[in-house]
Every structure is written in C-alpha cells, then in structure tokens.
mmCIF file of C-alpha atoms and ligand atoms in Angstrom:
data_model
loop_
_atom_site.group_PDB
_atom_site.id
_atom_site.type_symbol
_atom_site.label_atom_id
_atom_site.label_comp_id
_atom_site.label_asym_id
_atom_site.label_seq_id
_atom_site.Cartn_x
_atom_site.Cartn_y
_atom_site.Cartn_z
ATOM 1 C CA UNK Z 1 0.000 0.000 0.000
ATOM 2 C CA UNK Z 2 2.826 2.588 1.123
ATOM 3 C CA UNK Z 3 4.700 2.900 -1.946
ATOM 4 C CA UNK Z 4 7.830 5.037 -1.726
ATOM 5 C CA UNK Z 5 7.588 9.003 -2.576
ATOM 6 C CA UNK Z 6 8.942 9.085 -6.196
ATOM 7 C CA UNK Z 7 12.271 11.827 -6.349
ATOM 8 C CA UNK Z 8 11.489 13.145 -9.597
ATOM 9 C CA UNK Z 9 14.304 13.488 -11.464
ATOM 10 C CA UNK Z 10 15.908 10.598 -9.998
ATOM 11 C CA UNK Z 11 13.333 8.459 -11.452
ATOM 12 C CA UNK Z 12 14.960 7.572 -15.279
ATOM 13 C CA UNK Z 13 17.464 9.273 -17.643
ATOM 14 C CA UNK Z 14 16.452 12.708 -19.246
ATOM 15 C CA UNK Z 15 13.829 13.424 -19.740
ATOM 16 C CA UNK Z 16 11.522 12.258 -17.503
ATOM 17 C CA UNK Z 17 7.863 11.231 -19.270
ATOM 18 C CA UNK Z 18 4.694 12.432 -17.798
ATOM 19 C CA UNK Z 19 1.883 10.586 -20.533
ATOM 20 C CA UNK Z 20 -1.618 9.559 -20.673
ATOM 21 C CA UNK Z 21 -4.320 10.660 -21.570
ATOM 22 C CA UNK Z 22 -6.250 13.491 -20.967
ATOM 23 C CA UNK Z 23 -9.210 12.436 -19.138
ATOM 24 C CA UNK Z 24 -9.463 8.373 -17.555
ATOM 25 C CA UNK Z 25 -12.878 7.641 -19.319
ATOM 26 C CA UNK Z 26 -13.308 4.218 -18.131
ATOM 27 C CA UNK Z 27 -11.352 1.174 -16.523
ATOM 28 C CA UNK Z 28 -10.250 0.024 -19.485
ATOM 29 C CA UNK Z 29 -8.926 2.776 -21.337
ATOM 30 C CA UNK Z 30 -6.168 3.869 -18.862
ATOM 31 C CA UNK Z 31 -6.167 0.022 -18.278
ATOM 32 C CA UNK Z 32 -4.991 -0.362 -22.054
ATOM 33 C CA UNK Z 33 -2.798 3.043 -22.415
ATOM 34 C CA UNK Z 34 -0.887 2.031 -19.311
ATOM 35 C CA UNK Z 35 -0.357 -1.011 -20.492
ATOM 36 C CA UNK Z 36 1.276 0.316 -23.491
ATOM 37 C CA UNK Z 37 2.808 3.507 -22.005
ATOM 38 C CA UNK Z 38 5.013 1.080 -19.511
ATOM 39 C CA UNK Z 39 7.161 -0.259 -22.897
ATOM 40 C CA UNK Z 40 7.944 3.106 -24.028
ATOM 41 C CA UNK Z 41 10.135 5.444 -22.168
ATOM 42 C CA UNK Z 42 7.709 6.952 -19.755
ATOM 43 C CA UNK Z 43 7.753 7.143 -15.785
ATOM 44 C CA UNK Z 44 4.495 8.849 -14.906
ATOM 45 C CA UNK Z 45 0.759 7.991 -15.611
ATOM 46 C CA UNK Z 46 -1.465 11.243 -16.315
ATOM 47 C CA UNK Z 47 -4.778 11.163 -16.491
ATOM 48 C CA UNK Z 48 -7.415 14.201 -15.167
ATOM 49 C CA UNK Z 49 -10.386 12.756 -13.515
ATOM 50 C CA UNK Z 50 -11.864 16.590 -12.743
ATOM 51 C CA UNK Z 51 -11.398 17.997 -15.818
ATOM 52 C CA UNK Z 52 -11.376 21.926 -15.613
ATOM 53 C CA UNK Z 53 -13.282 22.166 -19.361
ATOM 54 C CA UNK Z 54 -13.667 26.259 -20.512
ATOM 55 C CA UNK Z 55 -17.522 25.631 -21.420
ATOM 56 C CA UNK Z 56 -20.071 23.659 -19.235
ATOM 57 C CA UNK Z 57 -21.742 20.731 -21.191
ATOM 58 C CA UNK Z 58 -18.344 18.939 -22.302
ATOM 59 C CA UNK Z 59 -17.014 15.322 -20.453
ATOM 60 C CA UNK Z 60 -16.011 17.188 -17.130
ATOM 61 C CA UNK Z 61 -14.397 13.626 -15.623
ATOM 62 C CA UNK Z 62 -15.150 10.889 -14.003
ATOM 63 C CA UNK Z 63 -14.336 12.084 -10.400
ATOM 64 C CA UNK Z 64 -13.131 10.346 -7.357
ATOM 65 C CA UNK Z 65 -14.358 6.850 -8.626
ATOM 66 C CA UNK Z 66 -11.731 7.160 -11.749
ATOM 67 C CA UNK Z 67 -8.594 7.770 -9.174
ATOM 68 C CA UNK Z 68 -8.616 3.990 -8.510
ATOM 69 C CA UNK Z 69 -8.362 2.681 -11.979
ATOM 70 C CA UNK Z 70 -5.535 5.297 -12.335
ATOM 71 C CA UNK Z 71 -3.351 4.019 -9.031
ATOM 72 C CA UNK Z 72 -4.394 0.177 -10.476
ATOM 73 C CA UNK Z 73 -3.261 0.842 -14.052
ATOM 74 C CA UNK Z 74 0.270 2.715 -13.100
ATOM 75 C CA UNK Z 75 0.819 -0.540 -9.873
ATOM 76 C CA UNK Z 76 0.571 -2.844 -12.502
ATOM 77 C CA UNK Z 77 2.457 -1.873 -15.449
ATOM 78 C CA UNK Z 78 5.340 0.080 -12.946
ATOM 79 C CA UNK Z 79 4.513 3.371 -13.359
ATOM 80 C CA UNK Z 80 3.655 6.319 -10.704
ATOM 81 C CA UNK Z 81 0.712 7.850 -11.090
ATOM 82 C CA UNK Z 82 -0.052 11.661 -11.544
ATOM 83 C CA UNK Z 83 -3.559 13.666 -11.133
ATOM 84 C CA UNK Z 84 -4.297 17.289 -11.358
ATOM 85 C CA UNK Z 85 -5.955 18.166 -8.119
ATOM 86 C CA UNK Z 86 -7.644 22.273 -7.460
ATOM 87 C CA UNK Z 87 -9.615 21.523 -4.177
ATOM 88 C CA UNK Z 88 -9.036 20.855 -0.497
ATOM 89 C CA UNK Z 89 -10.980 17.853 -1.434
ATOM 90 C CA UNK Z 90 -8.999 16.411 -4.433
ATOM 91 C CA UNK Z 91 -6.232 16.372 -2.853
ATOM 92 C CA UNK Z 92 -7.520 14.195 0.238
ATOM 93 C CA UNK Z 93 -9.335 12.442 -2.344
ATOM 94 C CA UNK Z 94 -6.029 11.532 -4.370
ATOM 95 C CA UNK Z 95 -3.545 10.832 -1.699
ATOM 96 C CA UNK Z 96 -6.611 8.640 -0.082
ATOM 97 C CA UNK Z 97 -6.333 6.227 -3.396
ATOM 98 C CA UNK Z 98 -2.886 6.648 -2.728
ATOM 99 C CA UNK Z 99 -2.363 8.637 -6.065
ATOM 100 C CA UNK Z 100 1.979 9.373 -6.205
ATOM 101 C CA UNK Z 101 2.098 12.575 -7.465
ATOM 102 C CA UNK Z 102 -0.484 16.175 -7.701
ATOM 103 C CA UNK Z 103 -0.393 18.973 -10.411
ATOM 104 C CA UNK Z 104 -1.722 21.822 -10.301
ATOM 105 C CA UNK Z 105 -3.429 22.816 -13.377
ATOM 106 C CA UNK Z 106 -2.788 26.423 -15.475
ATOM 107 C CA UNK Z 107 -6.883 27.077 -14.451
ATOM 108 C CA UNK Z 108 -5.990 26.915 -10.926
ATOM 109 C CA UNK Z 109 -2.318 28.464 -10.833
ATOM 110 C CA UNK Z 110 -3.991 31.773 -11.764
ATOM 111 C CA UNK Z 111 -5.742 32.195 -8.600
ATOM 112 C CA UNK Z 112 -3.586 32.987 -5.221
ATOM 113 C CA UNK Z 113 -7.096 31.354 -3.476
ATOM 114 C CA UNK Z 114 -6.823 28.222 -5.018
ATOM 115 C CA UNK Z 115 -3.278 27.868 -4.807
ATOM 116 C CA UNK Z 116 -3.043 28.541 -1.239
ATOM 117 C CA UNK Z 117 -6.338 25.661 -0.644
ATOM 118 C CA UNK Z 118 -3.961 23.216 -1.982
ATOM 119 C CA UNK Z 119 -1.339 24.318 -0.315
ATOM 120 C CA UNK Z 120 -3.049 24.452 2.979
ATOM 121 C CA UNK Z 121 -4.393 20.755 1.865
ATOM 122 C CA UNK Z 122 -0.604 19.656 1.597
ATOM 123 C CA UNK Z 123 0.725 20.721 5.043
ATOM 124 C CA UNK Z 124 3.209 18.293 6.027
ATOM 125 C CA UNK Z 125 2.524 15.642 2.970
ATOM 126 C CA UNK Z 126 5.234 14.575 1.237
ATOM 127 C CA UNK Z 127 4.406 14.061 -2.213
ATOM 128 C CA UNK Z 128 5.691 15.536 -5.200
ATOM 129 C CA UNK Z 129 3.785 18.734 -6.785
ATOM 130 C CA UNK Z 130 3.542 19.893 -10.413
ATOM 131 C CA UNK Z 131 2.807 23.316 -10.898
ATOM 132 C CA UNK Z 132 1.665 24.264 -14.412
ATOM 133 C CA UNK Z 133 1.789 27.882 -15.470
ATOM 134 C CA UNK Z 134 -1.000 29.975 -14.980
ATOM 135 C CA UNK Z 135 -3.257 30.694 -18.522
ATOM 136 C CA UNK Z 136 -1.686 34.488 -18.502
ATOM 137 C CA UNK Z 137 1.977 34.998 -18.992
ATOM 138 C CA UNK Z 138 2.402 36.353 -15.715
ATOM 139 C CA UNK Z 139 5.873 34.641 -13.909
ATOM 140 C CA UNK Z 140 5.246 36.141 -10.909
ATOM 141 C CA UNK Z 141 1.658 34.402 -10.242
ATOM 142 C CA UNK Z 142 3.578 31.432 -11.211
ATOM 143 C CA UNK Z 143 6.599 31.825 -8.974
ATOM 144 C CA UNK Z 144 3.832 32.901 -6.505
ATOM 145 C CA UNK Z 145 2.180 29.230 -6.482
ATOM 146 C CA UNK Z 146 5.739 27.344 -5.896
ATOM 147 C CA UNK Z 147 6.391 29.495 -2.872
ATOM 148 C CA UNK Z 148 2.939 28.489 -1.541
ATOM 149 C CA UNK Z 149 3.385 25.082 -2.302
ATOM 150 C CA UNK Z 150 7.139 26.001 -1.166
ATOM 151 C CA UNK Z 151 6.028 27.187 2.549
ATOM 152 C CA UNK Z 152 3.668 24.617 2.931
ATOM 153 C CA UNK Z 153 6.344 22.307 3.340
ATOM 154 C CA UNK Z 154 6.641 20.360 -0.263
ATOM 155 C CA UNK Z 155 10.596 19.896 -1.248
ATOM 156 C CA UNK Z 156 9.569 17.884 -4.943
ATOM 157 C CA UNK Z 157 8.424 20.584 -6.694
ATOM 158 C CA UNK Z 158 8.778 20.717 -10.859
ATOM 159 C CA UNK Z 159 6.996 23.383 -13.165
ATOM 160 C CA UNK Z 160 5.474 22.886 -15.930
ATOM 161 C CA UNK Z 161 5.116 24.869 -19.009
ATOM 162 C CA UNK Z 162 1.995 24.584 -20.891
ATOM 163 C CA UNK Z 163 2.051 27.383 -23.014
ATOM 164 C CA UNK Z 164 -0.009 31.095 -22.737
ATOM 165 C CA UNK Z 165 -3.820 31.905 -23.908
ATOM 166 C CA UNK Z 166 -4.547 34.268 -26.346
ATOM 167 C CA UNK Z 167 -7.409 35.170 -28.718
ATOM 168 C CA UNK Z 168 -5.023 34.289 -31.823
ATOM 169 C CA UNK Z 169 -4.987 30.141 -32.010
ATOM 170 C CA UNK Z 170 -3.671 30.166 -35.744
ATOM 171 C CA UNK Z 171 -0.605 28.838 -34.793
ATOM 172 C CA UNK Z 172 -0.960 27.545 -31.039
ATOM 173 C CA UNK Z 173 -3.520 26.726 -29.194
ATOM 174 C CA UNK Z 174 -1.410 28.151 -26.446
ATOM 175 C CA UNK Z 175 1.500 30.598 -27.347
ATOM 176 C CA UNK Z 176 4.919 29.190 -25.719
ATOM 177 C CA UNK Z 177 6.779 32.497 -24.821
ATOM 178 C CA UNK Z 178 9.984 29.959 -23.945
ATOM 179 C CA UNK Z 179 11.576 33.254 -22.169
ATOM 180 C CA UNK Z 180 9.152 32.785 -19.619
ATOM 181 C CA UNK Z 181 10.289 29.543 -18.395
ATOM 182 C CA UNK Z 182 13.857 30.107 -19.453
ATOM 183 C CA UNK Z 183 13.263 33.322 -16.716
ATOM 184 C CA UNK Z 184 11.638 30.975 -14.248
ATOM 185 C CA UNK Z 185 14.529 28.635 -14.644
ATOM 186 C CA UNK Z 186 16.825 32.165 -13.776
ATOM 187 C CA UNK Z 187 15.171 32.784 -10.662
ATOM 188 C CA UNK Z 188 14.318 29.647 -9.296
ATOM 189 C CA UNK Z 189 17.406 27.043 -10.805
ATOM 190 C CA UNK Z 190 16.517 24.132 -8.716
ATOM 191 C CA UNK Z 191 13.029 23.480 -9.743
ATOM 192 C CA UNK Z 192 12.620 21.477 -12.797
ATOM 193 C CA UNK Z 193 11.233 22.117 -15.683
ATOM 194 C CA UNK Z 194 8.967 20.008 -17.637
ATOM 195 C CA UNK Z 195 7.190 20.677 -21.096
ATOM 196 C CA UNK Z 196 3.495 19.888 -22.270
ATOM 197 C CA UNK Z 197 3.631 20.413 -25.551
ATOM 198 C CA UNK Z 198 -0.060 18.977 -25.913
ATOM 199 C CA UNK Z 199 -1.626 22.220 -24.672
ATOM 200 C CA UNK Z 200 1.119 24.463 -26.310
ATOM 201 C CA UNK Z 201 0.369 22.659 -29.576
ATOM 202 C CA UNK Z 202 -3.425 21.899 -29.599
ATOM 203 C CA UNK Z 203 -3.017 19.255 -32.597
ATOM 204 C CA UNK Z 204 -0.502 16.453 -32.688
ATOM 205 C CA UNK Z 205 1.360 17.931 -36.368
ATOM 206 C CA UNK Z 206 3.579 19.989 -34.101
ATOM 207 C CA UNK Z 207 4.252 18.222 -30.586
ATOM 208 C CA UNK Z 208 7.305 16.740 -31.429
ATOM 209 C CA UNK Z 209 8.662 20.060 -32.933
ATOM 210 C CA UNK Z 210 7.780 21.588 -29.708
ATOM 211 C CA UNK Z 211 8.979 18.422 -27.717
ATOM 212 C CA UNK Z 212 12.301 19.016 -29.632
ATOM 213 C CA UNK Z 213 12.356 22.795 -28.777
ATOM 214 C CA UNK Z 214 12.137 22.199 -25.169
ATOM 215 C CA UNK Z 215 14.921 19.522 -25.145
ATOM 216 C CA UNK Z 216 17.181 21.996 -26.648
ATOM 217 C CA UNK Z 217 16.150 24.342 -24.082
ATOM 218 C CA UNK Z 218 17.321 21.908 -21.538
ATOM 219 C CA UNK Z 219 14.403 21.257 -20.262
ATOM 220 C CA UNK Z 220 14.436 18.002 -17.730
ATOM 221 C CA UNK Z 221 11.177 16.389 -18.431
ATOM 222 C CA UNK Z 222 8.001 16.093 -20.788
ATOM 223 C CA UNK Z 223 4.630 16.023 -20.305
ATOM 224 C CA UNK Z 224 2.335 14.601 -23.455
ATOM 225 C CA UNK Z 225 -0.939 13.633 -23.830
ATOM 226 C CA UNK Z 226 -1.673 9.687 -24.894
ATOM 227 C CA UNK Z 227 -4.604 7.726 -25.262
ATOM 228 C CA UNK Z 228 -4.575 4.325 -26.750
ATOM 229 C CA UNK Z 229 -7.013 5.252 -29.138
ATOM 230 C CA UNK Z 230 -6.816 8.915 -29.326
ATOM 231 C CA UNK Z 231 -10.221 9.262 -32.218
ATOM 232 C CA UNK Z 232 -12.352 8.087 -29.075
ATOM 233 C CA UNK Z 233 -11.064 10.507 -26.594
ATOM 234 C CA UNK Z 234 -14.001 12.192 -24.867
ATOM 235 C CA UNK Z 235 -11.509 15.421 -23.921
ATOM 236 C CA UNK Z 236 -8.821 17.041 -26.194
ATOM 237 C CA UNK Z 237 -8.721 14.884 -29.023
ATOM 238 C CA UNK Z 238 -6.968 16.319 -31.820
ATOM 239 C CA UNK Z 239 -3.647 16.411 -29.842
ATOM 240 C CA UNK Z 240 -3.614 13.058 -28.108
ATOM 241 C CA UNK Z 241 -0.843 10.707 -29.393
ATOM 242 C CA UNK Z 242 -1.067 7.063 -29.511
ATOM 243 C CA UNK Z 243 1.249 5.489 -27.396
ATOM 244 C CA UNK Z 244 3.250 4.203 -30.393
ATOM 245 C CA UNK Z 245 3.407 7.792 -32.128
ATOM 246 C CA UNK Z 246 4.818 8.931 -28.681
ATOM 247 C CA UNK Z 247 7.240 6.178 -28.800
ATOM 248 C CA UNK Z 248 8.381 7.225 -31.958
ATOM 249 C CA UNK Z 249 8.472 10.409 -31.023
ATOM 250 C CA UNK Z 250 10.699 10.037 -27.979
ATOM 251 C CA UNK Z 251 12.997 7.880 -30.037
ATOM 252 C CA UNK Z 252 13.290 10.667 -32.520
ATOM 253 C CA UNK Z 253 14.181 13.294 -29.553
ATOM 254 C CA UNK Z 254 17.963 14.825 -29.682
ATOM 255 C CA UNK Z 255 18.740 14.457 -26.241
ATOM 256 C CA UNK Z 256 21.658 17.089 -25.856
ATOM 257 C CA UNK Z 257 24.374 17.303 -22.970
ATOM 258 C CA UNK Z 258 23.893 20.229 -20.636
ATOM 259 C CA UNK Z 259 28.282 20.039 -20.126
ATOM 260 C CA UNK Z 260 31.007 18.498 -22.170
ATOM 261 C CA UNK Z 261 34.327 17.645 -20.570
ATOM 262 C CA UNK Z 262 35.650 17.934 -24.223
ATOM 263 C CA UNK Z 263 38.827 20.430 -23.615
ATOM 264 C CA UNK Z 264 38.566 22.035 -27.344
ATOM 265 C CA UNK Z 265 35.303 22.602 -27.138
ATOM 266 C CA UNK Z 266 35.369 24.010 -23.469
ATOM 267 C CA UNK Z 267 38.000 26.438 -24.669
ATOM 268 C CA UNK Z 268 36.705 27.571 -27.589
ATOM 269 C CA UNK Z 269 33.238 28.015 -26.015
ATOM 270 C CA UNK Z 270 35.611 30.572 -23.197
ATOM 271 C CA UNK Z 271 37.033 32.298 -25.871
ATOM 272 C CA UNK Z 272 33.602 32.843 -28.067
ATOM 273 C CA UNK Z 273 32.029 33.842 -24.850
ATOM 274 C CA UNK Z 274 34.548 36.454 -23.731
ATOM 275 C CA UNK Z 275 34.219 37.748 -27.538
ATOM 276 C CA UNK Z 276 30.322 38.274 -26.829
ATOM 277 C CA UNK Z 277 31.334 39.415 -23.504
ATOM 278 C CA UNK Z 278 32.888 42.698 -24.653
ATOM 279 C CA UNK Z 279 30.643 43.108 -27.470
ATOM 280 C CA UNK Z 280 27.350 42.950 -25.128
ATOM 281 C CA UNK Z 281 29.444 45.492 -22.962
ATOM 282 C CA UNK Z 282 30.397 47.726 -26.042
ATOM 283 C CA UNK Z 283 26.537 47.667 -26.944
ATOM 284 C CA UNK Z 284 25.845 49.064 -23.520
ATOM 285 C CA UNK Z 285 28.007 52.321 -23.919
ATOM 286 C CA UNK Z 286 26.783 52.965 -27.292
ATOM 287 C CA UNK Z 287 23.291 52.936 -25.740
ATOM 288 C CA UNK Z 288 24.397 55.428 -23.115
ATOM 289 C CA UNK Z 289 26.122 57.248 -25.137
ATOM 290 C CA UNK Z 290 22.824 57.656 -27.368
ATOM 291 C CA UNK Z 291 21.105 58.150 -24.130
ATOM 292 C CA UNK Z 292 23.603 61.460 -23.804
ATOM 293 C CA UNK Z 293 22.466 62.891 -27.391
ATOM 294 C CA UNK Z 294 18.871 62.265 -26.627
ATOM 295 C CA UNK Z 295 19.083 64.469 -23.621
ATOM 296 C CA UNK Z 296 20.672 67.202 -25.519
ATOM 297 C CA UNK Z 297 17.966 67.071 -27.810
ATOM 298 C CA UNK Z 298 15.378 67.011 -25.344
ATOM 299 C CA UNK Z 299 16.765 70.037 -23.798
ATOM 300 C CA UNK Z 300 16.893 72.225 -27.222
ATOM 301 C CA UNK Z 301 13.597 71.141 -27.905
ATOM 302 C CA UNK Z 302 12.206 72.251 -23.670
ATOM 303 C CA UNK Z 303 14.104 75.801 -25.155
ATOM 304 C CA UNK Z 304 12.443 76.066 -28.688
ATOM 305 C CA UNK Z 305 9.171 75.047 -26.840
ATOM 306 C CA UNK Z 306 9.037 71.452 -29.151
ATOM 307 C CA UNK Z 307 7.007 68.579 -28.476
ATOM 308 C CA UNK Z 308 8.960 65.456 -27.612
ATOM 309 C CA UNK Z 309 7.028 62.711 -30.023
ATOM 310 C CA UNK Z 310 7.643 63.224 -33.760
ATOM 311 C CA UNK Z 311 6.005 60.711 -35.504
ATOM 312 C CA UNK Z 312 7.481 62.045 -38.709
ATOM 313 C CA UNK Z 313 11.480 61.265 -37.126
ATOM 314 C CA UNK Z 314 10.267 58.054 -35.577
ATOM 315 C CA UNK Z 315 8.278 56.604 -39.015
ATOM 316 C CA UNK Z 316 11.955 57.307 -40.388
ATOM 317 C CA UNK Z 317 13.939 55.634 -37.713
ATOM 318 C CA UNK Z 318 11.870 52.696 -37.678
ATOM 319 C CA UNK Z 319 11.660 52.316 -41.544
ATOM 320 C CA UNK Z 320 15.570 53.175 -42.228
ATOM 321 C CA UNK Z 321 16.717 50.796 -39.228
ATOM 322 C CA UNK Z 322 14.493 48.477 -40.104
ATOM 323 C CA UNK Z 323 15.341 48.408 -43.595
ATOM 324 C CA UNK Z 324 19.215 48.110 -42.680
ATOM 325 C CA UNK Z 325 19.100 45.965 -39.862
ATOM 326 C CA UNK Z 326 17.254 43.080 -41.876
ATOM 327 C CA UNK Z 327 20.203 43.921 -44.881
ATOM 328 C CA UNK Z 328 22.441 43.013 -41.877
ATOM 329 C CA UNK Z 329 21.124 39.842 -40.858
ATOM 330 C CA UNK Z 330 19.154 40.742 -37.615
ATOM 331 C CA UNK Z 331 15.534 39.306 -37.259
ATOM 332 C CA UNK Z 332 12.602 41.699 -37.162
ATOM 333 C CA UNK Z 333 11.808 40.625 -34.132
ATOM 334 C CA UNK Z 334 15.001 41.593 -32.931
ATOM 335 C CA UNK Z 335 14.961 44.771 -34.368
ATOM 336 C CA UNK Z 336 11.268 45.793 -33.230
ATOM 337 C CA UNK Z 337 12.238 44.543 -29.825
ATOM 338 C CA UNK Z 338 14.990 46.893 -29.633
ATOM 339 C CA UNK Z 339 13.721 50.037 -30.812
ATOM 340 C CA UNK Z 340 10.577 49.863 -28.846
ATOM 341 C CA UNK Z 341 12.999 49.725 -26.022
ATOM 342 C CA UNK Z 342 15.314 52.718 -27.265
ATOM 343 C CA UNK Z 343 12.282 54.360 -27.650
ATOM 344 C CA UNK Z 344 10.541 54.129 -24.882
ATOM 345 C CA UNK Z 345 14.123 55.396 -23.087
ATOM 346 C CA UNK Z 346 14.350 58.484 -25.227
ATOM 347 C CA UNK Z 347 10.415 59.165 -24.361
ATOM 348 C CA UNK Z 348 11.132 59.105 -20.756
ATOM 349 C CA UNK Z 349 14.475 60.581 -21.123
ATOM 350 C CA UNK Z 350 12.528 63.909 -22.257
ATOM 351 C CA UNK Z 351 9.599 63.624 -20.466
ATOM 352 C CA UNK Z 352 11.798 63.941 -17.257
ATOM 353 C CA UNK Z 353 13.510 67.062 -19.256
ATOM 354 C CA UNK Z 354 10.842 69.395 -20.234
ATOM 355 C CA UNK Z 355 8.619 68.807 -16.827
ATOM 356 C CA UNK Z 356 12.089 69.596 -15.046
ATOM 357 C CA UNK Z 357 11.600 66.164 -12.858
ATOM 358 C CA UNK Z 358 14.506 64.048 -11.857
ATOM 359 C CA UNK Z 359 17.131 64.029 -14.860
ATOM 360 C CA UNK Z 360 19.595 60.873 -14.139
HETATM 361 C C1 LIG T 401 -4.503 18.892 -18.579
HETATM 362 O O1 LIG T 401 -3.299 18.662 -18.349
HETATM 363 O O2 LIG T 401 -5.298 18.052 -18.986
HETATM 364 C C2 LIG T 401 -4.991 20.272 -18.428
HETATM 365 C C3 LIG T 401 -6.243 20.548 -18.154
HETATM 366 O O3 LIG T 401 -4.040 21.129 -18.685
HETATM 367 P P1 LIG T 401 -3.895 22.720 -18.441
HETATM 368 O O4 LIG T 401 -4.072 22.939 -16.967
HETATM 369 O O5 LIG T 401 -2.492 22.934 -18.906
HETATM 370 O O6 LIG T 401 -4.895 23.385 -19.296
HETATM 371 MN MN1 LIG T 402 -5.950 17.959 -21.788
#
C-alpha cells in the first residue's frame, strides 16, 4: 500500500515522461494506455479525472471513482501515477487512493485562493507537486504558487510549461513564450522544468517540434498527452498521441548534454564567450552614449518650446533601421524589440527634461 515518494528526477534518464491521456474515461482505457505507455520510455501515468473544461456541457471527468483505476493501471504496469488536483478535497481524495504525485493545473495556478487551498491541503505531505503555469503569462503568479506550495512544506516541486492563452490560435492553441520559463529557470534554478507540448500545440502535427524545442532548451522532463485510441477521446482529441506515435516520437528526440568535458570545445566556447562578452558590454556604452544625445535634444527642444514625439522622425527611424538591420542579418523581431525599447528610453528621457523632474 505505502509505496515510496517518487524523487522526480531521480526516477529515469532525461527526460523524464509524464503521458496519458487526458481524461481516464473508463477502466479500461487507462487500463490499455498504461499497459502500453510502460514499454515506451515513460515514468508517470497522467490522467485528469476533474477535468477543468472552458464551457459547461463537455465530459467534465469521471471524479473520485476514476482515481482507482488510475493508481491500479500505473501498480501494474510500474509506473507512478499523476492527477491534477484544485480543491481541499482532491487532494484528500487523491492521496486517499494513494495517487503518487499532484499537479496543479494552469486554471488553478492563476488564482492565489486556489493555490493557497492546496497548499493548505498539503501541510506536512510529502508528495511531489507539479505546478503548471498559470493561462496568462504572468511569472510572478507562477513563482507565486511554488512558494505556496514552497512554505507549505513540499521539497519535490517541478513546473510545468503549458504554453499562454490568447485570442489568436492560428498557430498555437497556447502561445509558448519559452523566455518565460527560461526566466523561471533564472530565478528559481533548482526546480525542474517540464514541457506539455499537448496544450502548447493543440493538434498532434507539431508536438514533437515543440517536444524538440524544449529539449534543446534543456528542459528536464516532458509532459504529453496519450490515449490508446486517441479518435475516441471524450476530452482534447486532436492532440492526443497514440502510445506508439509517442514512442516514436521520444525515439526521434535529440537528447543534448547540458556540459562536455571535451577540452577544445570548453576552450573555444571561453574564448567565443569572452568575444560576446565585450561586445554585449560595447553595446551598452553605445546605448548610453545615445542616451547622452537624446538628452541634448530634449533640452533644445524644452528651449524652442518642441514637443517630444515626432512621428514624422520616428516613421523614419523605424523604416531606415528596419530596412538596414534586416540587410544586416538581424531578425525583425530583434529589431522591433529593440527600438521599442530605445524608444521608450528616449520618451522618458525627455519627459523627465521638459517637466524639469529628476534628470539621471
Ligand atoms: C490537462 O493537463 O489536462 C490540463 C487541463 O491542462 P492545463 O491545466 O495545462 O490546461
Ligand atoms: Mn488535456
């Protein structure tokens, strides 16, 4: 009955597999997916039995009956088992079928109430807790719902990126924003990270792009939606796998090292990096030295009684940079990323000028 608490990343080579299928529907399904999950490389059974659907009237999960068939099906094919909980009452629900691991799902992360339920639900368990990111790009609320799970005591903690909502689903259903993890991974390095590219995707065409993506990232661990047969799924069907087209696609992954003890490449990676080194530190002084003639400007334009915006000038800056930057080889992202910033800096730069508040 008392199985021991899985370590998480101790648990198989990278990365560690989180599949299954959406929703447990009946005994036999995760009964059957399990069965097949255990020969691929996968550690962790998934399966939602409350199923946090945006519209009422859709499959909404079994409930409490379906956590049994899920501890039964990962027991006897070797696999832990994983349920998204968001209530006091899932989680004494789950660790009373003696389910091995919670998440917490992107619905839930978003609210500081639900969080701190769980939380308060968890006080002196030990059992690992997945934290998805909440549906709104917003680190902080999910930094916010580790340090809750954090204080309440849980040490095996892993996040999970699912991807960010927006209105525009033409190319995911939920937009990655990788620099939000990456960030996440900045400010909090010893909490794993684990990828869904299911919900980032939305359709199986690009999960193993995305997979890929987060592997180069150096992400530790995956989480992917399988069904054994994935046209019958009563909950997110277009982007369940079946568990031989995640087999194949875990085969396929480029597992990279995060080190090499290669000495050529370890010095030539020192010598590159002091080259970008100086150059990211040369790019700074050119920006302050900009920042110097955009002051002078702002002050002859406070004495010639000038507004600061000329849309004219800044058409013309963004068109001519643009123009050369791309003939250069930067991206346009790059390029509209940066002079949004420069110009929002020369904005407030003169702004502080002409009202004769704090000049720096
Ligand atoms: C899920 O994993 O089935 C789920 C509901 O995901 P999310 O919380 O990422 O939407
Ligand atoms: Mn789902």
């Amino acid at each position: 009955m008392n199985r021991e608490v899985p370590q998480l990343l101790q648990l198989t080579t990278r990365p560690l597999v989180i599949a299954g299928p959406c929703s447990v529907e009946n005994e036999a399904q995760i009964h059957a997916t399990a069965a097949m999950l255990a020969k691929e490389h996968v550690s962790i059974l998934r399966g939602g039995v409350w199923k946090p659907r945006s519209r009422p009237g859709t499959f909404s999960g079994i409930g409490k009956e379906a956590l049994d068939w899920l501890v039964a099906a990962a027991q006897t094919n070797g696999l832990y088992s994983a349920v998204e909980v968001a209530t006091a009452e899932h989680v004494a629900q789950s660790l009373a079928a003696g389910v091995d691991i919670l998440w917490i799902g992107a619905r839930s992360t978003v609210s500081p109430f639900v969080v701190q339920e769980i939380a308060d639900a968890l006080q002196g368990i030990n059992i690992p807790v997945l934290i998805k990111n909440p549906i709104n790009p917003d680190l902080e609320l999910w930094m916010g719902a580790i340090e809750r799970i954090q204080q309440a005591g849980i040490t095996n903690i892993a996040a999970i990126h699912r991807g960010f909502s927006s209105f525009d689903k033409k190319q995911y259903r939920n937009v990655p924003h990788w620099e939000i993890p990456l960030e996440l991974k900045r400010r909090m390095p010893d909490i794993p990270l684990i990828c869904d590219p299911s919900h980032i995707c939305g359709t199986k065409d690009l999960i193993a792009h995305v997979a890929q993506r987060a592997m180069d990232l150096n992400f530790d661990g995956l989480m992917i939606e399988a069904h054994h047969a994935p046209e019958q799924a009563l909950s997110d069907k277009e982007q369940q796998l079946s568990p031989k087209e995640l087999g194949d696609l875990l085969r396929n992954l480029v597992i990279r090292d995060v080190h090499s003890d290669n000495e050529l490449f370890v010095n030539q990676l020192l010598l590159l990096r002091k080259k970008i080194d100086k150059l990211d530190f040369d790019t700074l002084e050119l920006l302050a030295e900009r920042n110097k003639l955009v002051k002078d400007i702002g002050r002859y334009k406070k004495e010639n009684n000038v507004s600061i915006f000329q849309p004219d000038r800044w058409a013309e800056i963004v068109q001519t940079r643009s123009k050369y930057g791309q003939e250069i080889g930067l991206s346009e992202e790059l390029i509209s990323d940066l002079l949004k910033g420069i110009h929002r800096e020369s904005i407030h730069l003169q702004t502080q000028i002409l009202n004769n508040t704090k000049e720096k």
